[in-house]
Amino acid sequence: MEKSALYGRQLCLTPDEARDLPAEAQKMVGIQRNGQTLRCNRCGSNLTATMAQLPNQQYYCYQCLNLGRVSTLTSLYHIPEPNEFLNYPTCSWQGKLTSQQAECAERVRTNFEQRGRHLLWAVTGAGKTEMLFPGLAWALSQGLRCALASPRVDVCLELAPRLQAAFQDAEIALLHGRSDEPYRYCQLTICTTHQLLRFRSAFDVLIIDEVDAFPFATNPRLHYAVNQAVKPNGALLYMTATPSRELLRQVRRRQLSISYLPLRFHQHLLPTIKVSLQPHWWRTITRGQLPPCLRRKLTAYAKSHQRFLLFVPRVAQLAQVKAAIERAVPTLNGLTVHSTDPERLEKVQRMRDHQVQFLVTTTILERGVTLPGIDVIVLGADDSIFSTAALVQIAGRVGRSRDRPDGLVWFLCASYARTIKNARRQIKLVNQKGRRLQRAMPIVSSEHSS
Amino acid sequence: MHNYFQQYKFRGDYRVRAVFSTLMQTTVNQLAGDVVLTIPVTASTMVTRGFNQVTGWLTDGLNQVDGLATLVQEKGVAQSQKARQDRMATPQPFKLVMGTERLRQQRVILVDDIYTTGRTMRHAADLIIENGAKSVTGLTLAR
Ligand SMILES: [Zn+2]
């Protein structure tokens, strides 16, 4: 094994696999036994002895199994991060930031320099990735090791080519559970937050994108992983469009500094949510019909050729909803798609290519998919499957184009659920900040030009 | 079933032995043998995985199996890593570690996880009969 494969890592190896390791490799026990308590040294979980037991008084961690089993039969191996990079990559991005983006980018960069903990609250479609470039360019030029992690594989897959295009001479390691590529030691890493469990004090700069996406928000091990993977004196940046209460609490306690970007890249506000109470929408669909208000809207779409996404709570409802649409408005041409659909990527591509006018889908398209100029309708928006964050994200699919910066976000629901109220409140709050910024804009830009 | 074995044997999640332990223990007890033997895993598997998946089903639970013992495997290569052709041609891989008096005129239940070619079972059964057992009944969870 190459020495560099252990730089800033904590690899779980059996004694047999660890035989030929370089001499510098530090060995740590995999499971810490402390009297009655057992703790996994990779993911930090406290383990219940009866669940963790193997024969012959051995124990294993059942919490981080899918990264390879940590047990009393294995050890963790580590070499402290030496920042051994030969050529520091430079930023080749030619684009231009708006004045608000530039201001946020500057905050991000300062945070990296000061090794702070920062939250960047930017609305969906604000151009978050581009705002990272100045800070990353600085960090890479200083020889710092940087990582961008997201709870979602598709976000990682989308980010990798954009970062590669912006830093053309950078070697980027892309790590996620579905990849077969061997690990490479690179100055810049893009990975899922799960993969951070394999790092220890590795990164001078660690960025967590979409911090409020499942499974990160609900998984304490991933929070532990973030704190393990960043160097003790490293910089941490959280980015989100829908901060959780926990993050905002940390802001109030001044454990996190915060900056806002309440306007989208085209300087417009987030579209507001229209809500219609339709207690029997599902029963109507099961009879093969559409609620009258929905039928009217879709008939209008058939004439105007306006494209739209229609969200439903469950995969099992997709076919019936599509059938009811086809029956009511036969000239509309659309597809159904869900997260485990084997043709998912092809279908989304057909929507992108304007080959179909609509998609009926479950939550999977909520993040990271940009379809300019669309409208969004959510059936059963009060279903518990849609969290507040998911609803804000769904609303954020609308108005992603300079040519059509607004659009319809329409929730049909049986009740006015707390999640819907909170989503509307979040959008209202961001738009208040946005409006203030719009009013102040001439001043902001003159400050920047001076 | 594939996913189950993936989780149990390859990821090494010993907890999921509980999924089939009652079924396996009840079945073994219904077969009413005198001795229950499990197909072994190699010594190196014992070091890395830390358990025998078959013994895992039978050792703790409500219907615990009496008279449980394990054969010993001499060769180092795990069965699942061999092509079917190789497996058919392999010589006797097992060795008896118990005294033959425990087998003489006994009805033996022989337990394994997956039945593929039947070669493993046949080798083990041959060895048991050669050492004086009256009968051998094979039981596997999956085929
Ligand atoms: Zn663990």
XYZ file of C-alpha atoms and ligand atoms in Angstrom:
594
model
C 0.000 0.000 0.000
C 1.206 3.484 -0.915
C 2.052 5.619 2.075
C -0.170 8.394 0.755
C -3.221 6.118 0.899
C -3.078 6.548 4.683
C -2.469 10.311 4.807
C -5.305 11.745 6.866
C -7.197 8.470 6.639
C -8.320 5.881 9.147
C -8.444 2.583 7.306
C -9.887 -0.519 8.861
C -7.609 -3.492 8.164
C -7.238 -7.060 9.398
C -3.783 -8.024 10.752
C -3.185 -9.862 7.497
C -3.993 -6.821 5.357
C -1.870 -4.591 7.606
C 1.305 -6.680 7.277
C 3.031 -4.580 4.600
C 2.121 -1.118 5.817
C 4.723 1.650 5.889
C 6.512 2.103 9.200
C 4.931 5.504 9.927
C 1.450 4.008 10.037
C -0.173 4.567 13.409
C -2.384 1.835 14.730
C -5.560 2.444 16.750
C -7.946 -0.108 18.149
C -11.167 -0.379 16.174
C -13.470 -0.858 19.145
C -12.675 0.886 22.413
C -13.571 -1.274 25.396
C -13.993 0.685 28.583
C -15.436 -1.425 31.366
C -18.993 -2.104 30.277
C -19.051 0.376 27.403
C -18.032 -0.247 23.836
C -17.365 2.518 21.355
C -16.479 2.442 17.675
C -13.392 4.526 16.965
C -14.353 5.096 13.340
C -17.938 6.344 13.624
C -18.041 7.211 17.338
C -21.132 5.116 18.073
C -21.684 3.759 21.523
C -22.525 0.087 21.056
C -24.836 -2.234 22.925
C -22.776 -5.244 23.932
C -25.476 -7.825 23.205
C -25.868 -6.499 19.680
C -22.181 -5.970 19.011
C -21.004 -9.382 20.174
C -19.228 -11.971 18.089
C -18.215 -15.442 19.374
C -15.133 -15.662 21.622
C -15.621 -12.286 23.389
C -15.065 -10.320 20.205
C -17.159 -7.285 19.247
C -17.995 -5.397 16.037
C -19.608 -2.094 15.118
C -23.030 -2.582 13.575
C -23.432 1.134 12.810
C -20.855 1.718 10.094
C -20.812 -1.769 8.569
C -21.267 -0.671 4.990
C -17.789 0.868 4.935
C -16.231 -2.476 5.947
C -16.614 -3.921 9.408
C -14.746 -2.397 12.334
C -14.260 -4.976 15.087
C -11.943 -6.119 17.834
C -10.424 -8.344 15.133
C -9.348 -5.313 13.095
C -7.473 -2.071 13.767
C -7.601 1.399 12.258
C -4.462 2.690 10.519
C -3.545 6.317 10.043
C -0.706 8.593 8.953
C -1.062 12.282 9.940
C -1.854 14.520 6.976
C 1.442 15.968 5.649
C -0.071 18.189 2.889
C 2.309 16.617 0.428
C 1.104 18.136 -2.826
C 3.438 18.881 -5.702
C 1.623 21.422 -7.868
C -1.033 23.664 -6.463
C -3.923 23.987 -8.901
C -5.178 27.371 -10.054
C -8.689 28.556 -10.803
C -9.468 28.629 -14.497
C -13.069 29.738 -14.088
C -13.878 32.678 -16.338
C -17.402 33.472 -15.118
C -18.441 36.540 -13.178
C -20.158 36.714 -9.792
C -22.994 39.129 -9.093
C -22.144 41.695 -6.432
C -24.043 39.716 -3.763
C -22.384 36.501 -4.827
C -19.016 38.223 -4.691
C -19.769 39.460 -1.195
C -20.676 35.957 -0.006
C -17.655 34.510 -1.774
C -15.492 36.947 0.149
C -17.068 35.853 3.450
C -16.387 32.246 2.531
C -12.778 33.007 1.715
C -12.268 34.938 4.940
C -13.747 32.037 6.844
C -11.242 29.667 5.239
C -8.384 32.041 6.102
C -9.520 32.373 9.694
C -10.232 28.642 9.995
C -13.747 29.410 11.216
C -17.037 27.557 11.252
C -19.509 29.206 8.926
C -23.019 28.680 7.558
C -23.842 29.936 4.087
C -27.608 30.179 3.744
C -28.226 30.663 0.066
C -31.609 30.210 -1.603
C -31.955 27.461 -4.193
C -30.614 28.705 -7.472
C -28.316 31.301 -5.895
C -25.204 29.878 -7.534
C -23.602 28.418 -4.400
C -20.931 26.414 -6.178
C -19.525 29.420 -8.008
C -19.298 31.322 -4.729
C -16.848 28.697 -3.480
C -14.347 29.232 -6.257
C -12.468 32.264 -4.855
C -12.138 30.624 -1.419
C -11.092 27.282 -2.875
C -8.635 28.965 -5.208
C -7.017 30.651 -2.228
C -6.934 27.453 -0.136
C -5.486 25.339 -2.942
C -2.827 27.966 -3.663
C -1.768 27.737 -0.008
C -1.291 23.983 -0.282
C -4.271 23.264 1.944
C -6.149 19.995 1.619
C -9.794 20.638 0.705
C -12.925 18.520 0.501
C -16.463 19.098 -0.608
C -18.905 16.580 0.840
C -22.634 16.099 0.325
C -25.059 13.592 1.793
C -26.256 12.795 -1.710
C -24.376 10.903 -4.386
C -26.128 12.737 -7.219
C -25.000 16.087 -5.821
C -21.390 14.790 -5.758
C -21.684 13.515 -9.306
C -23.016 16.873 -10.452
C -20.347 18.862 -8.593
C -17.327 16.902 -9.792
C -17.325 18.028 -13.466
C -18.107 21.626 -12.461
C -15.156 21.767 -10.075
C -12.918 20.035 -12.584
C -13.895 22.667 -15.182
C -13.160 25.465 -12.729
C -9.820 23.977 -11.596
C -8.620 22.306 -14.757
C -5.168 21.380 -13.518
C -6.454 19.940 -10.231
C -6.527 16.246 -9.519
C -9.866 15.533 -7.889
C -10.724 12.370 -5.988
C -14.422 11.496 -6.281
C -15.451 9.056 -3.544
C -18.842 7.455 -3.015
C -20.299 4.063 -2.244
C -21.229 3.230 -5.833
C -17.768 3.912 -7.216
C -15.283 1.131 -7.971
C -12.408 3.509 -8.539
C -9.458 3.023 -6.205
C -8.711 5.764 -3.694
C -6.261 8.472 -4.759
C -4.527 11.007 -2.538
C -5.502 14.395 -4.007
C -5.459 17.963 -2.764
C -9.165 18.255 -3.609
C -11.697 15.546 -2.695
C -15.409 15.360 -3.524
C -17.231 12.706 -1.545
C -20.409 11.659 0.197
C -20.571 12.502 3.881
C -20.470 8.733 4.576
C -17.000 8.560 3.060
C -15.785 11.129 5.607
C -15.836 8.285 8.146
C -12.666 7.022 6.460
C -10.801 10.278 7.186
C -9.137 11.570 10.337
C -7.801 15.138 10.690
C -7.316 15.289 6.952
C -8.818 18.532 5.692
C -7.759 22.120 6.248
C -10.976 23.138 4.507
C -14.126 21.041 4.627
C -17.329 22.118 2.883
C -20.619 20.314 3.498
C -23.137 20.958 0.728
C -26.881 20.370 1.184
C -26.265 19.862 4.880
C -29.962 19.439 5.569
C -30.531 16.630 3.113
C -31.302 13.125 4.256
C -29.443 11.169 5.645
C -27.111 13.767 7.101
C -29.766 15.666 9.011
C -30.906 12.615 10.944
C -27.656 10.714 11.361
C -25.437 11.611 14.345
C -22.573 9.495 12.972
C -22.248 11.794 9.975
C -21.903 14.837 12.236
C -19.204 12.940 14.116
C -17.566 12.128 10.773
C -17.403 15.791 9.797
C -15.692 16.759 13.032
C -13.264 13.843 12.705
C -12.387 14.500 9.072
C -11.590 18.193 9.458
C -8.273 19.098 11.086
C -8.659 20.434 14.632
C -7.620 23.869 13.347
C -9.380 23.492 10.001
C -12.167 25.552 8.436
C -15.676 24.213 8.178
C -18.343 25.574 5.850
C -21.940 24.405 5.802
C -24.087 25.309 2.823
C -27.830 24.963 2.621
C -30.996 26.471 1.245
C -33.055 25.158 4.151
C -31.158 25.354 7.445
C -32.397 23.127 10.234
C -33.294 24.443 13.654
C -30.144 22.842 15.029
C -27.901 24.825 12.678
C -29.721 28.064 13.433
C -29.351 27.312 17.134
C -25.592 27.026 16.652
C -25.695 30.401 14.911
C -27.523 31.931 17.874
C -24.961 30.476 20.261
C -22.257 31.973 18.049
C -20.729 28.562 17.394
C -21.308 29.267 13.720
C -21.045 32.529 11.828
C -23.578 33.033 9.065
C -24.019 34.770 5.742
C -27.155 34.964 3.623
C -27.748 35.023 -0.061
C -31.472 35.591 -0.284
C -31.567 36.443 -4.001
C -31.199 34.017 -6.860
C -28.457 34.440 -9.451
C -30.824 36.499 -11.625
C -31.583 38.821 -8.650
C -35.185 37.696 -8.232
C -37.012 36.453 -5.157
C -38.113 32.888 -4.514
C -41.548 32.079 -5.893
C -44.202 31.916 -3.183
C -46.318 28.834 -2.593
C -49.968 28.731 -3.596
C -51.999 26.297 -1.486
C -55.385 24.727 -2.355
C -57.204 22.502 0.083
C -58.429 19.425 -1.796
C -59.317 16.855 0.865
C -60.429 14.237 -1.673
C -57.788 14.631 -4.336
C -56.648 11.028 -4.057
C -60.138 9.569 -4.126
C -60.850 11.567 -7.283
C -57.670 10.229 -8.876
C -58.537 6.637 -7.986
C -61.808 7.152 -9.880
C -59.695 8.047 -12.891
C -60.454 11.763 -12.683
C -58.637 14.967 -11.757
C -59.823 17.529 -9.199
C -61.570 20.221 -11.332
C -59.067 22.967 -10.461
C -56.192 20.717 -11.528
C -57.996 19.723 -14.725
C -58.473 23.381 -15.635
C -54.812 24.143 -15.001
C -53.562 21.192 -17.042
C -55.917 22.038 -19.917
C -54.360 25.492 -19.951
C -50.873 23.896 -19.964
C -51.856 21.769 -22.948
C -52.619 24.982 -24.854
C -49.655 27.045 -23.610
C -47.135 24.151 -23.758
C -45.891 25.281 -20.326
C -43.759 22.443 -18.903
C -44.270 21.211 -15.341
C -43.312 18.721 -12.648
C -46.034 17.028 -10.657
C -44.957 15.579 -7.307
C -46.857 12.820 -5.500
C -46.024 11.336 -2.075
C -45.643 7.695 -3.098
C -44.214 5.660 -5.961
C -47.375 3.533 -5.981
C -49.451 6.611 -6.884
C -47.451 7.575 -9.974
C -49.225 5.402 -12.536
C -52.747 6.311 -11.439
C -52.021 10.038 -11.462
C -50.522 9.816 -14.936
C -53.497 7.754 -16.155
C -55.947 10.331 -14.801
C -54.052 13.149 -16.536
C -54.002 11.277 -19.838
C -57.706 10.637 -19.581
C -58.610 14.238 -18.707
C -56.147 16.012 -21.016
C -55.099 13.535 -23.740
C -52.898 16.020 -25.601
C -50.435 16.274 -22.712
C -47.390 14.069 -23.093
C -45.505 13.010 -19.969
C -43.640 10.290 -18.036
C -43.484 8.933 -14.500
C -40.142 8.618 -12.720
C -39.003 7.641 -9.210
C -35.742 7.190 -7.351
C -35.178 3.504 -8.117
C -36.499 3.736 -11.665
C -33.793 2.115 -13.837
C -34.596 4.584 -16.636
C -34.525 7.565 -14.304
C -31.648 9.407 -15.975
C -32.991 8.841 -19.499
C -36.446 10.068 -18.516
C -35.118 13.236 -16.874
C -33.010 13.801 -19.983
C -36.112 13.531 -22.187
C -37.725 16.198 -20.029
C -34.620 18.362 -20.351
C -34.677 17.879 -24.116
C -38.321 19.028 -24.338
C -39.392 15.635 -25.662
C -42.089 15.429 -22.982
C -44.044 18.230 -21.368
C -44.246 16.904 -17.812
C -42.947 14.381 -15.282
C -44.954 12.822 -12.486
C -42.429 12.055 -9.777
C -41.682 11.401 -6.103
C -39.308 13.481 -3.990
C -36.180 12.415 -5.830
C -36.083 15.387 -8.188
C -36.270 17.842 -5.324
C -32.568 18.735 -5.252
C -29.862 19.239 -7.802
C -32.064 18.959 -10.882
C -32.401 22.154 -12.874
C -35.129 22.418 -15.499
C -35.405 26.063 -16.550
C -38.810 27.663 -16.828
C -40.939 24.929 -15.276
C -43.983 25.052 -12.993
C -44.363 22.719 -10.026
C -47.498 21.116 -8.604
C -47.431 18.973 -5.460
C -50.310 16.593 -4.800
C -50.640 15.670 -1.142
C -48.075 18.242 -0.029
C -49.252 17.660 3.552
C -48.061 14.036 3.478
C -45.431 13.403 6.144
C -43.034 12.176 3.439
C -42.467 15.824 2.459
C -40.381 17.563 5.142
C -40.240 21.340 5.354
C -36.805 21.244 3.729
C -38.116 19.043 0.919
C -41.023 21.405 0.256
C -38.728 24.439 0.115
C -36.457 22.539 -2.248
C -39.377 21.532 -4.444
C -40.544 25.144 -4.598
C -36.993 26.079 -5.506
C -37.226 24.086 -8.749
C -39.277 26.965 -10.118
C -37.888 30.209 -11.541
C -34.426 28.895 -12.375
C -34.220 30.788 -15.641
C -33.283 34.385 -16.371
C -36.020 34.460 -19.016
C -38.700 33.215 -16.639
C -37.548 34.070 -13.107
C -40.901 33.249 -11.533
C -43.523 30.587 -12.059
C -46.207 28.592 -10.310
C -45.616 26.567 -7.142
C -48.914 24.974 -6.246
C -49.616 22.623 -3.348
C -52.823 20.584 -3.330
C -53.404 19.035 0.062
C -55.964 17.640 2.447
C -54.849 19.835 5.326
C -52.718 22.861 5.982
C -49.891 20.909 7.614
C -47.173 22.352 9.851
C -44.551 21.473 7.220
C -46.373 23.575 4.621
C -46.698 26.497 7.042
C -42.996 26.316 7.878
C -42.002 26.112 4.224
C -44.035 29.234 3.452
C -42.537 30.976 6.486
C -38.950 30.136 5.409
C -39.574 31.456 1.916
C -41.207 34.587 3.329
C -38.234 35.229 5.614
C -35.672 34.831 2.842
C -37.720 37.007 0.522
C -37.886 39.755 3.175
C -34.091 39.764 3.282
C -34.036 39.603 -0.490
C -36.330 42.585 -0.857
C -34.167 44.598 1.498
C -31.154 43.666 -0.589
C -32.937 44.574 -3.838
C -33.681 48.018 -2.408
C -30.094 48.422 -1.280
C -28.585 47.056 -4.441
C -27.416 50.298 -6.080
C -25.512 51.077 -2.885
C -24.026 47.602 -2.675
C -22.746 47.715 -6.215
C -21.310 51.226 -5.865
C -19.449 50.082 -2.758
C -17.941 47.309 -4.810
C -16.986 49.514 -7.709
C -15.135 51.949 -5.470
C -31.765 -14.381 0.169
C -28.760 -13.064 -1.732
C -29.006 -9.784 0.176
C -29.300 -11.683 3.428
C -26.090 -13.614 2.881
C -24.403 -10.437 1.692
C -25.238 -8.767 4.988
C -24.533 -11.790 7.168
C -21.437 -13.399 5.677
C -19.718 -10.734 3.638
C -20.446 -7.636 5.680
C -20.214 -9.761 8.799
C -23.370 -8.500 10.502
C -23.633 -11.221 13.142
C -26.902 -9.759 14.473
C -28.876 -11.008 11.474
C -28.253 -14.631 12.526
C -31.456 -14.074 14.521
C -33.504 -13.888 11.299
C -33.231 -17.635 10.743
C -32.099 -18.991 14.086
C -35.558 -20.072 15.264
C -36.348 -21.751 11.946
C -33.012 -23.557 11.813
C -33.108 -24.624 15.457
C -36.690 -25.869 15.225
C -35.966 -27.818 12.057
C -32.830 -29.412 13.507
C -34.697 -30.442 16.628
C -37.560 -31.921 14.590
C -35.091 -34.042 12.639
C -34.268 -35.653 16.006
C -30.699 -36.748 15.386
C -28.241 -37.854 18.048
C -25.447 -35.540 16.973
C -25.567 -32.209 15.144
C -22.553 -31.184 13.094
C -21.963 -27.968 11.175
C -19.819 -27.457 8.101
C -16.775 -25.432 9.198
C -15.308 -22.195 7.968
C -11.553 -21.909 7.448
C -9.248 -20.685 10.177
C -8.576 -17.483 8.239
C -12.322 -16.807 7.942
C -12.562 -17.263 11.693
C -9.878 -14.569 12.082
C -11.448 -12.071 9.679
C -15.192 -12.722 9.948
C -15.002 -13.999 13.482
C -17.886 -16.448 13.287
C -19.211 -19.549 11.576
C -22.493 -18.512 9.961
C -24.110 -21.925 10.468
C -23.103 -22.231 14.105
C -24.416 -18.698 14.534
C -27.960 -19.860 13.724
C -27.793 -22.781 16.116
C -25.979 -21.502 19.202
C -28.313 -19.158 20.998
C -32.050 -18.820 21.002
C -35.136 -20.527 22.310
C -34.675 -23.942 20.749
C -31.019 -24.467 21.427
C -29.502 -27.471 19.761
C -27.785 -30.066 21.919
C -24.700 -31.993 20.874
C -23.467 -29.329 18.494
C -19.985 -29.781 17.094
C -18.049 -28.566 14.113
C -15.803 -30.398 11.683
C -12.450 -28.905 10.789
C -11.500 -27.779 7.343
C -7.886 -28.260 6.317
C -7.653 -26.217 3.110
C -7.439 -22.457 3.134
C -9.585 -21.516 0.142
C -13.186 -20.602 0.848
C -15.770 -22.550 -1.133
C -17.371 -19.459 -2.587
C -14.102 -18.377 -4.178
C -13.817 -21.549 -6.235
C -15.352 -22.175 -9.618
C -17.877 -25.003 -9.741
C -15.454 -27.167 -11.751
C -12.744 -26.902 -9.080
C -15.179 -27.664 -6.364
C -16.316 -30.889 -8.009
C -12.729 -32.063 -8.216
C -11.566 -31.177 -4.704
C -10.288 -33.943 -2.450
C -11.749 -34.475 1.010
C -11.306 -31.094 2.714
C -12.518 -32.082 6.185
C -11.013 -33.725 9.177
C -12.717 -35.199 12.197
C -11.589 -33.719 15.493
C -13.967 -35.546 17.828
C -13.513 -39.094 19.030
C -15.123 -41.633 16.702
C -17.019 -43.112 19.666
C -19.279 -40.043 19.563
C -20.370 -40.985 16.047
C -20.639 -44.792 16.262
C -24.187 -45.955 15.417
C -25.431 -42.375 15.742
C -27.917 -40.496 13.555
C -26.053 -37.352 12.496
C -27.625 -34.072 11.348
C -25.243 -32.142 9.133
C -25.978 -28.425 8.673
C -24.682 -25.967 6.063
C -25.836 -22.574 4.766
C -26.151 -22.958 0.989
C -26.459 -26.080 -1.133
C -24.837 -25.519 -4.521
C -23.204 -28.635 -5.957
C -23.700 -30.918 -3.006
C -19.989 -31.688 -3.008
C -19.337 -30.124 0.414
C -22.147 -32.082 1.998
C -21.078 -35.327 0.314
C -17.463 -34.996 1.467
C -18.558 -34.354 5.023
C -21.158 -37.149 4.952
C -18.581 -39.622 3.605
C -16.243 -38.766 6.450
C -18.968 -39.200 9.044
C -20.160 -42.555 7.683
C -16.564 -43.800 7.427
C -16.265 -43.089 11.132
C -19.180 -45.338 12.025
C -22.300 -43.164 11.973
C -25.592 -44.944 11.338
C -27.063 -42.201 9.131
C -26.435 -38.634 7.984
C -29.231 -36.149 7.264
C -28.239 -32.953 5.486
C -29.937 -29.608 6.136
C -29.207 -26.314 4.362
C -31.011 -22.989 4.571
C -30.853 -22.147 0.893
C -29.978 -23.736 -2.374
Zn -18.662 2.274 13.682
